[in-house]
Coordinates of C-alpha atoms in Angstrom, one line a residue:
M181 CA 114.7 149.0 95.0
L182 CA 112.2 148.6 92.2
T183 CA 110.9 151.4 90.1
S184 CA 107.2 152.3 90.1
T185 CA 106.9 150.8 86.6
S186 CA 107.7 147.4 88.0
L187 CA 105.0 147.6 90.7
P188 CA 101.9 145.4 90.3
A189 CA 99.2 147.5 88.6
A190 CA 96.9 147.5 91.6
L191 CA 99.6 148.7 93.9
K192 CA 100.8 151.4 91.4
R193 CA 97.2 152.7 91.2
E194 CA 96.8 152.9 95.0
V195 CA 100.1 154.7 95.4
E196 CA 99.0 157.3 92.9
I197 CA 95.7 157.7 94.7
L198 CA 97.6 158.1 98.0
K199 CA 99.9 160.7 96.5
S200 CA 97.0 162.8 95.3
A201 CA 95.4 162.7 98.7
G202 CA 98.0 165.1 100.1
F203 CA 99.5 163.0 102.9
G204 CA 103.1 164.0 102.1
G205 CA 105.7 162.7 99.7
I206 CA 105.3 159.1 98.7
R207 CA 108.3 157.2 97.6
P208 CA 108.0 154.3 95.2
P209 CA 107.4 151.1 97.2
E210 CA 110.5 148.9 97.7
Q211 CA 110.2 145.1 97.3
T212 CA 111.4 143.1 100.2
D213 CA 111.5 139.3 101.1
W214 CA 108.1 139.6 102.8
G215 CA 106.4 142.1 100.5
W216 CA 106.5 145.8 99.9
C217 CA 107.7 148.8 102.0
L218 CA 106.1 152.2 101.2
R219 CA 107.7 155.3 102.7
L220 CA 105.7 158.4 103.3
K221 CA 107.9 161.5 103.7
E222 CA 106.7 164.3 106.0
L223 CA 103.4 162.7 106.6
I224 CA 101.0 165.3 108.1
L225 CA 99.6 163.9 111.4
P226 CA 96.2 164.9 112.7
D227 CA 97.6 167.6 115.0
G228 CA 99.6 169.2 112.1
T229 CA 103.0 167.8 113.0
R230 CA 105.0 166.1 110.2
T231 CA 107.1 162.9 110.3
D232 CA 108.2 160.1 108.1
A233 CA 106.1 156.9 108.1
L234 CA 106.2 153.4 106.7
V235 CA 103.4 151.1 105.5
L236 CA 104.4 147.5 105.1
L237 CA 102.4 145.4 102.6
P238 CA 102.4 141.6 102.1
K239 CA 103.5 140.1 98.8
N240 CA 99.9 139.4 97.8
Y241 CA 98.6 142.9 98.6
P242 CA 95.9 144.0 98.0
L243 CA 94.4 140.6 98.5
S244 CA 95.6 140.7 102.1
S245 CA 95.6 143.8 104.4
P246 CA 98.6 145.9 105.2
I247 CA 101.1 144.3 107.7
G248 CA 101.8 147.4 109.6
F249 CA 102.1 151.2 110.0
Y250 CA 105.2 152.8 111.5
L251 CA 106.3 156.3 112.6
K252 CA 109.9 157.4 112.9
E253 CA 111.2 156.7 116.4
N254 CA 112.1 160.3 117.2
A255 CA 109.0 161.8 115.7
T256 CA 107.3 164.7 117.4
L257 CA 103.8 163.4 118.2
G258 CA 102.2 166.4 119.8
S259 CA 98.8 165.4 121.3
L260 CA 98.5 162.1 119.4
D261 CA 97.3 159.0 121.1
R262 CA 100.4 156.9 121.9
S263 CA 98.6 154.0 123.5
H264 CA 99.0 151.8 120.4
L265 CA 102.6 152.9 119.4
F266 CA 105.3 150.4 120.3
E267 CA 109.1 150.9 120.1
G268 CA 111.3 147.9 119.5
R269 CA 108.4 145.4 119.2
A270 CA 105.4 144.6 117.0
Y271 CA 102.6 142.1 117.0
H272 CA 100.1 140.4 114.7
G273 CA 102.7 139.3 112.3
A274 CA 104.3 142.8 111.8
Q275 CA 108.0 143.3 112.2
A276 CA 109.9 145.3 114.7
I277 CA 112.0 147.7 112.7
P278 CA 115.0 149.5 114.3
G279 CA 114.4 153.3 114.3
W280 CA 110.6 153.0 113.9
R281 CA 107.6 152.8 116.2
W282 CA 105.0 150.2 115.2
F283 CA 101.4 151.3 115.3
C284 CA 98.8 148.7 116.3
G285 CA 96.1 149.6 113.9
I286 CA 95.0 146.2 112.5
A287 CA 93.0 146.3 109.3
E288 CA 90.4 143.7 110.4
G289 CA 87.7 142.9 107.9
W290 CA 89.9 143.9 104.9
R291 CA 88.1 143.7 101.6
P292 CA 90.2 143.9 98.4
G293 CA 88.6 146.3 96.0
R294 CA 86.7 148.1 98.7
H295 CA 89.6 148.9 101.0
N296 CA 92.9 150.4 99.8
L297 CA 96.0 152.3 100.9
L298 CA 94.0 155.6 101.2
S299 CA 91.3 154.1 103.4
Y300 CA 94.0 152.4 105.5
V301 CA 96.0 155.6 106.1
N302 CA 92.8 157.5 106.8
V303 CA 91.7 154.9 109.5
V304 CA 95.2 155.1 111.1
M305 CA 95.0 158.9 111.2
T306 CA 91.6 158.7 112.8
L307 CA 92.9 156.2 115.4
F308 CA 95.8 158.5 116.2
N309 CA 93.4 161.2 116.9
E310 CA 91.0 159.1 119.1
G311 CA 92.9 159.6 122.4
G312 CA 94.5 162.9 121.6
S313 CA 93.7 165.9 123.8

């Protein structure tokens, strides 16, 4: 695991912005073979439930959009829209990660400098709420 001081400057700034937005505890991103893995501890979902989440980022982030958003496999989801949550599989270049559900919330039209981790997580939260009751 890398420390936050070894993060690229742009990613470090975005992690700090995401932390200040109140989505839960944000762990320093871990570098992997394919990019970065950011863990959100006790993320507050739109219906008020809490769960851990992952955001996977490519090596060249923020020039390219996030790879995927994941919720813990056993998370309590309340009334959230589950139509785009997949267990044991992922699409669009994302990876299936044991113990996690991949969310199909593709960041189409990603614009570096205009879009960031905060806007991505906000869009995902909005999409979770779309089909909720």
